[in-house]
Short mmCIF file of C-alpha atoms in Angstrom, two decimals:
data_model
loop_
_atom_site.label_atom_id
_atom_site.label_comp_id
_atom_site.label_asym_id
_atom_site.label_seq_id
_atom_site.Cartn_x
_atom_site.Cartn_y
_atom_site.Cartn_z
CA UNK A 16 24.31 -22.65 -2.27
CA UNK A 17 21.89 -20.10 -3.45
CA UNK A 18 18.78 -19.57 -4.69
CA UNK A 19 18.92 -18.75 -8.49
CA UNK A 20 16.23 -16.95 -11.07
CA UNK A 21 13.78 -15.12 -9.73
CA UNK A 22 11.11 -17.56 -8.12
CA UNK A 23 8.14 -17.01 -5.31
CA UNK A 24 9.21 -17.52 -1.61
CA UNK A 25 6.66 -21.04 -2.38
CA UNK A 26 9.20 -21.82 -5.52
CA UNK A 27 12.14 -21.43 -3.28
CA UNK A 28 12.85 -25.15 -3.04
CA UNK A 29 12.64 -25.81 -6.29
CA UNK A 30 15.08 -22.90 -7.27
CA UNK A 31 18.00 -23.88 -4.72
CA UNK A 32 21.09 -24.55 -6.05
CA UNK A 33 23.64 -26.48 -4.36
CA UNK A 34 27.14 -26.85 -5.95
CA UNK A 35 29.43 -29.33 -3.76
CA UNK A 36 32.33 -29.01 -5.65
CA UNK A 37 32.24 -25.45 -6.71
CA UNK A 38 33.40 -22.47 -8.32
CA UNK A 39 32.62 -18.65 -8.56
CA UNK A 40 34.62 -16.59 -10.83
CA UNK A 41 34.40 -12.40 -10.55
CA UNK A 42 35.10 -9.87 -13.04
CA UNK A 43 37.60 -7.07 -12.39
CA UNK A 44 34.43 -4.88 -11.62
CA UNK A 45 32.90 -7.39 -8.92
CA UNK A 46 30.57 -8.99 -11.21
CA UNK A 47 29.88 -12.59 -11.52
CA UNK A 48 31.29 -14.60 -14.21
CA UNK A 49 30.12 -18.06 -13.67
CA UNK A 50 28.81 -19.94 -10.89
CA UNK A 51 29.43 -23.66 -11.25
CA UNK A 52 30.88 -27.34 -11.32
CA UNK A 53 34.70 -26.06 -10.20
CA UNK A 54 35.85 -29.06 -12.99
CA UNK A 55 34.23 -26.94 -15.86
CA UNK A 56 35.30 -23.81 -14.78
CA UNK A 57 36.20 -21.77 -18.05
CA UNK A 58 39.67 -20.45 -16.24
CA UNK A 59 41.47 -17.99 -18.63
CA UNK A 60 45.67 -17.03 -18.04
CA UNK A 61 45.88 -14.75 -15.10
CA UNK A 62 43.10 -15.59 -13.18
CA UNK A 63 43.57 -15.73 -9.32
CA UNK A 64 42.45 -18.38 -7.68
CA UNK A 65 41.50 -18.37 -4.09
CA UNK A 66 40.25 -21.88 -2.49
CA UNK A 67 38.31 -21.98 0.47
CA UNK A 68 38.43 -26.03 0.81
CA UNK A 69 35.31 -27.01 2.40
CA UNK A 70 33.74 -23.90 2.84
CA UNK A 71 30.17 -22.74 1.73
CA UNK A 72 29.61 -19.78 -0.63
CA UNK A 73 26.44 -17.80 0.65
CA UNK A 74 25.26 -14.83 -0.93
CA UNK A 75 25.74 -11.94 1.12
CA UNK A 76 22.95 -11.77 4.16
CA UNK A 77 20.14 -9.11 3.61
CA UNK A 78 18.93 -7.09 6.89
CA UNK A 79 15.70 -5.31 5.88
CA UNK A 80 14.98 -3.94 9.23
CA UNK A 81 17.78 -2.96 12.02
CA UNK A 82 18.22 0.45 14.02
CA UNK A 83 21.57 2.13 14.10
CA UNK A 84 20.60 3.86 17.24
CA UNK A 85 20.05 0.64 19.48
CA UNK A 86 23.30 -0.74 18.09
CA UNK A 87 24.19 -1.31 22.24
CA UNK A 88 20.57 -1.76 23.35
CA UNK A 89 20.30 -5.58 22.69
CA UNK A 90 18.44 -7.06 25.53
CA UNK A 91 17.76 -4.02 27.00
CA UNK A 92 15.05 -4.64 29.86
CA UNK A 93 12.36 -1.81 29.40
CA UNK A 94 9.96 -4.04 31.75
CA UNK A 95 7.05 -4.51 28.99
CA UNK A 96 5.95 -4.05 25.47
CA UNK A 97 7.09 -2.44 22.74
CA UNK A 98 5.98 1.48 24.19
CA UNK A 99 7.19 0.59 27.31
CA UNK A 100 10.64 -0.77 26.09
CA UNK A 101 10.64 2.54 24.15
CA UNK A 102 9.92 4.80 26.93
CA UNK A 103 12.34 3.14 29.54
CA UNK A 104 14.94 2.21 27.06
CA UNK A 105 15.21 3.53 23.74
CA UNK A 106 14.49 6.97 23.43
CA UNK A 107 16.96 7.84 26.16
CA UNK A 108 19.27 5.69 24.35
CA UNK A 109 18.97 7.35 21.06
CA UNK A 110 19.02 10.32 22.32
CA UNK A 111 22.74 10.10 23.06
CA UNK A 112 23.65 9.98 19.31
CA UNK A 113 23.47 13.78 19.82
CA UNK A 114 27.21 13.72 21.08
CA UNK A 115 29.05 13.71 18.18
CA UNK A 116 32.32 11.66 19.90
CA UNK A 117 29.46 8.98 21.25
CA UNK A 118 27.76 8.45 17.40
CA UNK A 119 31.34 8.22 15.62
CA UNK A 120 32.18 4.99 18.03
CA UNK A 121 28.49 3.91 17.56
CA UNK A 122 28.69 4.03 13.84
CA UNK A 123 32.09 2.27 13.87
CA UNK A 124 30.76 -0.61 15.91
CA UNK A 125 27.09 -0.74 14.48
CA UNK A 126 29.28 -1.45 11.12
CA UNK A 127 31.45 -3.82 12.46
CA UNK A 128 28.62 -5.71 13.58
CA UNK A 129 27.38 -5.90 10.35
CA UNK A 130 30.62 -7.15 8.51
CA UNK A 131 30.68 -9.85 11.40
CA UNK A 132 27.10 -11.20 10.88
CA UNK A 133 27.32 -10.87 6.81
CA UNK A 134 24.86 -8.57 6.37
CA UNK A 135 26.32 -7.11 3.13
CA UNK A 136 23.14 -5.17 2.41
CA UNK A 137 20.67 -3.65 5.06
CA UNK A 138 17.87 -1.24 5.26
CA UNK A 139 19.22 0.92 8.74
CA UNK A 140 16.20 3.02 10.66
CA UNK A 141 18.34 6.26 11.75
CA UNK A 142 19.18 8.37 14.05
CA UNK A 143 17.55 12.06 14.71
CA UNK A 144 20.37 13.49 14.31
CA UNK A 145 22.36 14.74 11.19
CA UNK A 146 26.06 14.62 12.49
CA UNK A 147 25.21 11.01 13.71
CA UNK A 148 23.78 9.61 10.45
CA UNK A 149 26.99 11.43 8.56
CA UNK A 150 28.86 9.47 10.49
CA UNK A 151 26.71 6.20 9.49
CA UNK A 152 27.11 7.14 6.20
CA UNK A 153 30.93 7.99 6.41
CA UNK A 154 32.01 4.41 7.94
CA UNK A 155 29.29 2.95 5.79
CA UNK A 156 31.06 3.84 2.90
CA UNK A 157 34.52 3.06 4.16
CA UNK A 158 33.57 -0.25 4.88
CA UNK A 159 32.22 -1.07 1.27
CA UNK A 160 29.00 -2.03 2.86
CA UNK A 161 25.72 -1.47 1.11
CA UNK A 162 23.22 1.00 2.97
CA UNK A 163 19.49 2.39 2.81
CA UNK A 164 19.16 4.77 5.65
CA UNK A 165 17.17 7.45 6.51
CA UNK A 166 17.04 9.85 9.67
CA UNK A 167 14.33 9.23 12.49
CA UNK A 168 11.80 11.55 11.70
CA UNK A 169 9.72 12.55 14.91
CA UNK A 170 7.37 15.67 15.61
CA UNK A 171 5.57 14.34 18.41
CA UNK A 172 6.17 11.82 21.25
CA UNK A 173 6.25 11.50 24.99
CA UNK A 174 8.47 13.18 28.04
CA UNK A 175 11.59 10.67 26.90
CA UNK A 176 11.37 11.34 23.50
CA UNK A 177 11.74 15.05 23.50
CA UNK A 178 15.62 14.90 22.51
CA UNK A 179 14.48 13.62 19.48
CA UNK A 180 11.72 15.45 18.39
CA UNK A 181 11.81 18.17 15.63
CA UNK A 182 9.39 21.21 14.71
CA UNK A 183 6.93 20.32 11.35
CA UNK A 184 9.23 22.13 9.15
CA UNK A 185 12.81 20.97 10.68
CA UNK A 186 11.37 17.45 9.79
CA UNK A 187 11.25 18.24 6.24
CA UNK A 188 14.32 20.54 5.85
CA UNK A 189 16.79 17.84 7.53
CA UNK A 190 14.95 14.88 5.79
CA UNK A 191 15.72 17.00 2.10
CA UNK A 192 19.23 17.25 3.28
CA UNK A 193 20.06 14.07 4.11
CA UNK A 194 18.86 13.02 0.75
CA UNK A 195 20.57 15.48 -0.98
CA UNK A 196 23.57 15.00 -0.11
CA UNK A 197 23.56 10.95 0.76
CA UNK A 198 21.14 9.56 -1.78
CA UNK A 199 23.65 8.01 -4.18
CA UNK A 200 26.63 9.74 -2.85
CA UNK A 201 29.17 7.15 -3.79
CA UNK A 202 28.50 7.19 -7.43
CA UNK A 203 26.13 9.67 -8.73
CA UNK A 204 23.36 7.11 -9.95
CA UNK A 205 21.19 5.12 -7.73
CA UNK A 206 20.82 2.22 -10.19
CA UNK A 207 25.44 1.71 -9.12
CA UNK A 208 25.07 3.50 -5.68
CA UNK A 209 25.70 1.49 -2.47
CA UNK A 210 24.47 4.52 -0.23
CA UNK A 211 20.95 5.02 -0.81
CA UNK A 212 18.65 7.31 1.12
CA UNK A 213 14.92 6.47 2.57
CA UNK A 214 12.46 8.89 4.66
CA UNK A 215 11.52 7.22 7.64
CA UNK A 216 8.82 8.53 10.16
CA UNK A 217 9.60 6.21 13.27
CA UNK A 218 5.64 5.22 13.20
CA UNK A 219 2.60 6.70 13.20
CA UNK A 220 2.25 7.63 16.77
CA UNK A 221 5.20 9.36 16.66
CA UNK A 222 4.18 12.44 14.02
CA UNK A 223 1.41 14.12 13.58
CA UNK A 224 -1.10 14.64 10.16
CA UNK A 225 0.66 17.78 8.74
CA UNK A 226 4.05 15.41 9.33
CA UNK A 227 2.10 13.04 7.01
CA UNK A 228 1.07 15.34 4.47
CA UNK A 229 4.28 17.31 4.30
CA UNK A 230 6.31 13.59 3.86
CA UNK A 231 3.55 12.65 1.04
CA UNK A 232 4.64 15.94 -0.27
CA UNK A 233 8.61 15.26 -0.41
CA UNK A 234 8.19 11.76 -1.34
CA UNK A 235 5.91 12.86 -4.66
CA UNK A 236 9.23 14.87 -5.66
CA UNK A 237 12.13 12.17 -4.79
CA UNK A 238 10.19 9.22 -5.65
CA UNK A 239 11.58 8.75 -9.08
CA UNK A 240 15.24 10.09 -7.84
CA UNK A 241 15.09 5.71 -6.47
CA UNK A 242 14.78 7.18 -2.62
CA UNK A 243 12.75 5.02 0.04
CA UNK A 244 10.28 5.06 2.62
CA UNK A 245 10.99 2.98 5.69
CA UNK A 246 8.27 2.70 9.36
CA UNK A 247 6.87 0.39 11.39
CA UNK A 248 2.94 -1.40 11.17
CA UNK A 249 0.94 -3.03 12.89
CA UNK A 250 3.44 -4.30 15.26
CA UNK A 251 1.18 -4.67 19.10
CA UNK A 252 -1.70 -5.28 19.35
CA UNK A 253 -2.74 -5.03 22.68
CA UNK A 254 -5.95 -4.29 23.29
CA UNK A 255 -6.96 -0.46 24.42
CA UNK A 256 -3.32 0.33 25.18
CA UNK A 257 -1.14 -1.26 21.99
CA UNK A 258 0.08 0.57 19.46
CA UNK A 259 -2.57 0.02 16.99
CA UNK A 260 -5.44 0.97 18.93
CA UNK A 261 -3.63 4.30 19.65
CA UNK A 262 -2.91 4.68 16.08
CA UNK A 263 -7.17 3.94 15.46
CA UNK A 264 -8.17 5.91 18.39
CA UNK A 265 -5.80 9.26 17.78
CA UNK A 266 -6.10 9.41 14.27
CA UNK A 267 -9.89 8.23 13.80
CA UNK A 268 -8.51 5.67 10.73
CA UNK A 269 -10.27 2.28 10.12
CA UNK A 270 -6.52 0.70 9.36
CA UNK A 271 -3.31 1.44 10.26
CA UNK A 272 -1.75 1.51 6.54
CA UNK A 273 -4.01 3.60 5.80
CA UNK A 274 -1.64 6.33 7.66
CA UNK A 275 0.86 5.83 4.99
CA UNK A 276 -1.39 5.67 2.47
CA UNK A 277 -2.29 9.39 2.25
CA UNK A 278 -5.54 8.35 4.49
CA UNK A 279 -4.62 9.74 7.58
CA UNK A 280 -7.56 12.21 8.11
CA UNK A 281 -10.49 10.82 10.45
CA UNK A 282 -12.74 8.45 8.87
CA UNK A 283 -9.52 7.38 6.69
CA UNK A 284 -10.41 10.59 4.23
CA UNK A 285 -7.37 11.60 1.71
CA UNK A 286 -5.26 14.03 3.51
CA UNK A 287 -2.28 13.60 1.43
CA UNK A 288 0.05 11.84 -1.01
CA UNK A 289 0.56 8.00 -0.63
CA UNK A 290 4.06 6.31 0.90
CA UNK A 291 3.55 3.13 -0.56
CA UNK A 292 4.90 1.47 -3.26
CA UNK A 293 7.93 -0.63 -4.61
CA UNK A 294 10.32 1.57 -2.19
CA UNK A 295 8.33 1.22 0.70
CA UNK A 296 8.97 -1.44 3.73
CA UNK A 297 7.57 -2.00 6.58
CA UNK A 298 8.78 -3.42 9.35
CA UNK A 299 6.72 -6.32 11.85
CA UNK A 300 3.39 -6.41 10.23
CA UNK A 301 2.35 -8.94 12.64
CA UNK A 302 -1.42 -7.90 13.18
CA UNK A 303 -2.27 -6.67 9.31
CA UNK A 304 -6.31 -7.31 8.15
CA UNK A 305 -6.39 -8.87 4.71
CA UNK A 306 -7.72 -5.66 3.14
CA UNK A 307 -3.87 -4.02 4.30
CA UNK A 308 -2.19 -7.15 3.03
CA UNK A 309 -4.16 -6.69 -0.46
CA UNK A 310 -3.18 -2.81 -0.86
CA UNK A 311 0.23 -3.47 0.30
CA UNK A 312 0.51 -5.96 -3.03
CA UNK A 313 -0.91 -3.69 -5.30
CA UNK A 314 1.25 -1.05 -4.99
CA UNK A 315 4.27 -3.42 -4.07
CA UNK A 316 5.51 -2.73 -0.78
CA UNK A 317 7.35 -4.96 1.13
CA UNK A 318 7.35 -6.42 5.14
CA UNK A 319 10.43 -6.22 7.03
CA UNK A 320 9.59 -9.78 9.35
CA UNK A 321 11.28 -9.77 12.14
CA UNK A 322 10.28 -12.85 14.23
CA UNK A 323 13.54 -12.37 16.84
CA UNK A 324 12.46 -8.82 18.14
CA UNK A 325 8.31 -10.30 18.01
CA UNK A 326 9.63 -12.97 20.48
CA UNK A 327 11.64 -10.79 22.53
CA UNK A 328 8.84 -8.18 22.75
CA UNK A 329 5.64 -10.05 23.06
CA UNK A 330 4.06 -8.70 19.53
CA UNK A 331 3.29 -12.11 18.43
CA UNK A 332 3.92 -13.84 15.21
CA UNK A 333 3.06 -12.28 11.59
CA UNK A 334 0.78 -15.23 10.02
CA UNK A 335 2.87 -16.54 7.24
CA UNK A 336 0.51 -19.02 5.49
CA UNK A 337 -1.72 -15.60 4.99
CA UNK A 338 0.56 -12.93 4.31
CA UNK A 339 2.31 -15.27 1.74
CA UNK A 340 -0.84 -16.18 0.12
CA UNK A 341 -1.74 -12.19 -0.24
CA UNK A 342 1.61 -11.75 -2.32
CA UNK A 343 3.32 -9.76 -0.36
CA UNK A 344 7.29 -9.80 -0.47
CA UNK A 345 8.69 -10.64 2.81
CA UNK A 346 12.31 -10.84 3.68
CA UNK A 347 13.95 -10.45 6.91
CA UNK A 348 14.62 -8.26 9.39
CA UNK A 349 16.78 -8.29 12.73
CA UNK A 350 15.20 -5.20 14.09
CA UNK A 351 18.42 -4.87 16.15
CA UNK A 352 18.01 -4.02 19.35
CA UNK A 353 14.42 -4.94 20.00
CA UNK A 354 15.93 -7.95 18.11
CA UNK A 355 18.60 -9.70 20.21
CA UNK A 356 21.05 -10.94 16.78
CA UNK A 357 22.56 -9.66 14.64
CA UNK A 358 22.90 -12.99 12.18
CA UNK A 359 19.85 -12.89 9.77
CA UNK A 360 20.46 -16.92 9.42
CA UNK A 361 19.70 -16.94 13.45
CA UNK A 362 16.38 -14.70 12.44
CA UNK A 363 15.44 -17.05 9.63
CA UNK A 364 15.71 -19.68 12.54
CA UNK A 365 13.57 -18.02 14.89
CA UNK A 366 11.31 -17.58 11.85
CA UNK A 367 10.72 -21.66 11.22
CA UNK A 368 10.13 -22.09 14.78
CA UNK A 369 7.87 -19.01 15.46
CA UNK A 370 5.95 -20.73 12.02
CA UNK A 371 5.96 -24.15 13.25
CA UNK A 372 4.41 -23.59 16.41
CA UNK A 373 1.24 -21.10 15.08
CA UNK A 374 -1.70 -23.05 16.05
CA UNK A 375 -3.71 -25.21 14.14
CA UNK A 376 -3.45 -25.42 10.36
CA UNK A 377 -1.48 -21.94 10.22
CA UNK A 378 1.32 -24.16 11.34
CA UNK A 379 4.06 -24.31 8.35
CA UNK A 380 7.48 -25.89 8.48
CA UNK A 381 9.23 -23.85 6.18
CA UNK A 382 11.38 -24.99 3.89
CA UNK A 383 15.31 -24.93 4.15
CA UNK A 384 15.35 -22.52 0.60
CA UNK A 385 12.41 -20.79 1.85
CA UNK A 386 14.99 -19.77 5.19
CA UNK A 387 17.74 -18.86 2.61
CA UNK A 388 15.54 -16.94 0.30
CA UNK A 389 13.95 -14.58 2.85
CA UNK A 390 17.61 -13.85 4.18
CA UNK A 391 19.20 -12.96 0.64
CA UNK A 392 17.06 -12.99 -2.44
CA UNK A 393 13.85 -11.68 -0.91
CA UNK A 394 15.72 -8.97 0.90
CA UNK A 395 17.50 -7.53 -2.27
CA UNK A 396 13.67 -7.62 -4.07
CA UNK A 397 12.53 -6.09 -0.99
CA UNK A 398 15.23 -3.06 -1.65
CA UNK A 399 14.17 -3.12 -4.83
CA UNK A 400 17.70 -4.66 -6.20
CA UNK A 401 17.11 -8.37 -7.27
CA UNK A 402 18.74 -7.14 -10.57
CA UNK A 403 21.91 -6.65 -8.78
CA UNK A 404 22.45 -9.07 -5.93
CA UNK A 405 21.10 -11.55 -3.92
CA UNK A 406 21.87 -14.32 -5.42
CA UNK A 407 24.44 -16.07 -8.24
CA UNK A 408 22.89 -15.21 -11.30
CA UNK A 409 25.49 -14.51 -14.01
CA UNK A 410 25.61 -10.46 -14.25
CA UNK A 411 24.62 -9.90 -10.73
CA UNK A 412 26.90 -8.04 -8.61
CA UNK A 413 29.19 -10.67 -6.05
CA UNK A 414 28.02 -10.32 -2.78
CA UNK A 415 28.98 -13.41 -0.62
CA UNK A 416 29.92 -15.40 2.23
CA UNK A 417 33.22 -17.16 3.14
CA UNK A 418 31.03 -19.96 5.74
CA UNK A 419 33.88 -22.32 7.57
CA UNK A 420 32.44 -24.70 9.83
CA UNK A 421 35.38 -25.58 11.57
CA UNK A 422 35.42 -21.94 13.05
CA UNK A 423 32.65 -22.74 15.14
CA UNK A 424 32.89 -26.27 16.20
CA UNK A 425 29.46 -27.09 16.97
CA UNK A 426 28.42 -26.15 13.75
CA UNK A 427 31.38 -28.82 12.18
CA UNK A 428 30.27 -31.37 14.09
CA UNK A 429 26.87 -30.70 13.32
CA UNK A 430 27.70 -30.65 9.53
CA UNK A 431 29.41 -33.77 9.36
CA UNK A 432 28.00 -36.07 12.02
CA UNK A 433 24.09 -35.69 11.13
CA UNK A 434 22.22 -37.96 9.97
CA UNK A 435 21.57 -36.90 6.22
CA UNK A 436 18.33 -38.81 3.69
CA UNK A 437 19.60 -41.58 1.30
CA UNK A 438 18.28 -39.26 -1.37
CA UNK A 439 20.18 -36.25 -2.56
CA UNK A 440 17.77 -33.81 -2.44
CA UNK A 441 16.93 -34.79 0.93
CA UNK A 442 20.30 -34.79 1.82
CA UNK A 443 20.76 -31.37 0.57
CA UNK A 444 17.55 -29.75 2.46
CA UNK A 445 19.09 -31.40 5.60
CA UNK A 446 22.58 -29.98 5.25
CA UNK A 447 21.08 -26.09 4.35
CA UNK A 448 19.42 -26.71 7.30
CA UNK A 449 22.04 -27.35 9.62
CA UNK A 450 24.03 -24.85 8.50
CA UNK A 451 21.22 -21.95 8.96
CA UNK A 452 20.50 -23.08 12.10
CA UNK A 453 23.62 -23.94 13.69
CA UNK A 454 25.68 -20.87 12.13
CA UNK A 455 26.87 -17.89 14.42
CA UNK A 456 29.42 -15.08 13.73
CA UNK A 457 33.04 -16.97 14.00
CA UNK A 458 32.11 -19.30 11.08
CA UNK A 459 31.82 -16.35 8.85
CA UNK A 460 35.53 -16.19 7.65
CA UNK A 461 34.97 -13.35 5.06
CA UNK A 462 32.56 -11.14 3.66
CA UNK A 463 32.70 -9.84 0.10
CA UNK A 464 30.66 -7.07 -1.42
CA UNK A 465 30.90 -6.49 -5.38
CA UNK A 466 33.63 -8.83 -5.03
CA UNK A 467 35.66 -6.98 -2.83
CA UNK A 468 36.55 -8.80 0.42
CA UNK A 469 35.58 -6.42 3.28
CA UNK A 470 38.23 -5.59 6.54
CA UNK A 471 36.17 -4.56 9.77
CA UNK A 472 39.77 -3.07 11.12
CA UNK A 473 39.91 -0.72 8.28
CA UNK A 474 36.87 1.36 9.63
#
């Protein structure tokens, strides 16, 4: 099952492709071959043939929003909202990545994590710290897995934060290091690379204007190297104390985007270049005003949406009838740890029933395909990659799933003791369904990236 082309999260249905007997052959060089009826399979002497019985074939999952940092902060209890939860929980947290011993055994199980929840591809938010994200990088690449990471870029921030806060021009100097030697480190050429480099100012409140103006700066001169920008916007909203209010009332902006957008100066003048554009995601943007949602699809940046960590941290739920109608790309995000799982199918679950229950005639039951395309195809458009995976397509690069039910029994029994629609197509929504919602870690048998089956005990 997949979803195949290159439709509009709206299309999704209509582009779902669902293959019960079938077959995916994969070049020498991990690309896809065919992707069909196993019967007409064009099988040539000395292919292997591997078969997986009643398994599904998923593309590989697509995490556009997760923190390497919180990788054991899951559930952490910080006793409020998001800057409480950061005060009390996270910044002391992250701030032990400065042991070197403590962030190789972070990055080894932040990874493993990954392979185990079939997230072949994921944007990562960073740590402060250089040794740490070498590490990240190091297992990263070990594993096969594909990365865009960037280190936590800070110059301001409260009592617990000051581990990880850096002078104006260390901010910079580290940030042009990373990327110079990570950005495409595995092959040379960021169009092939599976290590890819982004900056990433944790969020507004967190740097100051010259931070701003001297990250406009670098990202004018790596922009066209294929690096990324990666924050947080618009994510609480609570009145006089919530992040965006501090964001209007400190920096004297009418918007919050308008911080990224070079705007940052009071009265939203131009202080600086722009951080927008095809590269760019941002994670939550629960609380966005249609004029943000309209610049945000003009210069094509994408929204991390992360309904799991919303729930767990009272931010509320992004509108999706308005942000979809604005043209925005959204795909998913864990946002692991204020995110409680690591499976993007268990986020795309949380995201129908955060959907189904906004009030009124915002309320939207989305679509089985619509669930599978914001976890996979919308993720790798997100990174800017639909060429090369996210789905089937003949040509693209073979990132999938190994799904067997019978590893986690209540998902079998689920799968073949519903009740499914007389017609087909019904009957095909219904068993998507079923198995996004009822999946969890032990059905995932294997995980392949560029057709290359990945081994969690290697790393």
């Amino acid at each position: 099952m997949h979803i195949a082309g290159s439709p509009s999260v709206t299309d999704a249905d209509t582009a779902l492709v669902d293959i019960p007997d079938g077959a995916l052959a994969v070049t020498a060089d991990g690309r896809i071959d065919y992707c069909g009826p196993y019967g007409e399979l064009p099988a040539q002497p000395g292919d292997t043939v591997v078969d997986h019985g009643e398994a599904f074939l998923l593309p590989g999952f697509v995490d556009t929003h997760v923190h390497f940092p919180q990788t054991y902060e899951l559930n952490a209890y910080g006793g409020g909202q998001l800057l409480e939860w950061l005060n009390n929980c996270i910044f002391p947290a992250e701030s032990r990545l400065a042991d070197p011993a403590f962030a190789r055994t972070i990055a080894r199980d932040f990874t493993r994590a990954r392979i185990a929840a079939g997230t072949t591809a994921a944007m990562v938010f960073g740590s402060a710290f250089p040794d740490a994200q070498d590490e990240l990088f190091a297992v990263t690449q070990r594993a096969g897995l594909r990365i865009v990471s960037g280190r936590g870029i800070q110059t301001q921030g409260p009592e617990s934060a000051a581990p990880l806060l850096t002078s104006e021009a260390d901010a910079i100097a580290l940030t042009t290091a990373e990327i110079d030697r990570w950005h495409a480190a595995d092959t040379g050429d960021p169009d092939t690379a599976r290590l890819l480099t982004a900056i990433v100012p944790r969020f507004t409140l967190s740097v100051t204007t010259e931070t701003l103006a001297n990250l406009g700066d670098l990202y004018a001169e790596v922009r066209d190297r294929g690096v990324y920008v990666h924050t947080h916007l618009n994510e609480n909203n609570r009145p006089g104390t919530g992040e965006i209010d501090l964001v209007k009332q400190l920096f004297e902006v009418e918007s919050y985007l308008d911080t990224y957008d070079g705007k940052f100066l009071p009265g939203s003048a131009v202080g600086g270049e722009s951080l927008l554009g095809r590269r760019t995601v941002l994670a939550h943007c629960v609380h966005c005003t249609d004029a943000e949602l309209a610049r945000m699809a003009q210069t094509g940046t994408s929204i991390a949406h992360c309904p799991t960590s919303q729930l767990f941290l009272g931010s509320g739920t992004m509108p999706w009838k308005r942000t979809v109608d604005a043209g925005v790309t959204i795909a998913l995000g864990s946002d692991c740890g204020g995110g409680d799982e690591w499976l993007i199918a268990k986020v795309a679950g949380d995201a129908y029933k955060v959907h189904i229950s906004e009030p009124g005639e915002a309320s939207v039951a989305m679509h089985p395909a619509q669930m599978l395309f914001t976890g996979t195809l919308a993720g790798a458009r997100a990174l800017d990659a639909e060429s090369r995976f996210g789905n089937f397509d003949v040509g693209k690069e073979a990132d999938f799933l190994v799904i067997e039910p019978h590893r986690w029994p209540p998902l079998e029994r689920m799968l073949h003791n519903g009740v499914r629609d007389d017609d087909p197509e019904r009957a095909r929504d219904q068993t998507l369904f079923a198995l996004l919602m009822g999946m969890r870690e032990p059905a995932i048998a294997r995980v392949y990236v560029q057709g290359i089956e990945l081994d969690p005990d290697a790393i």
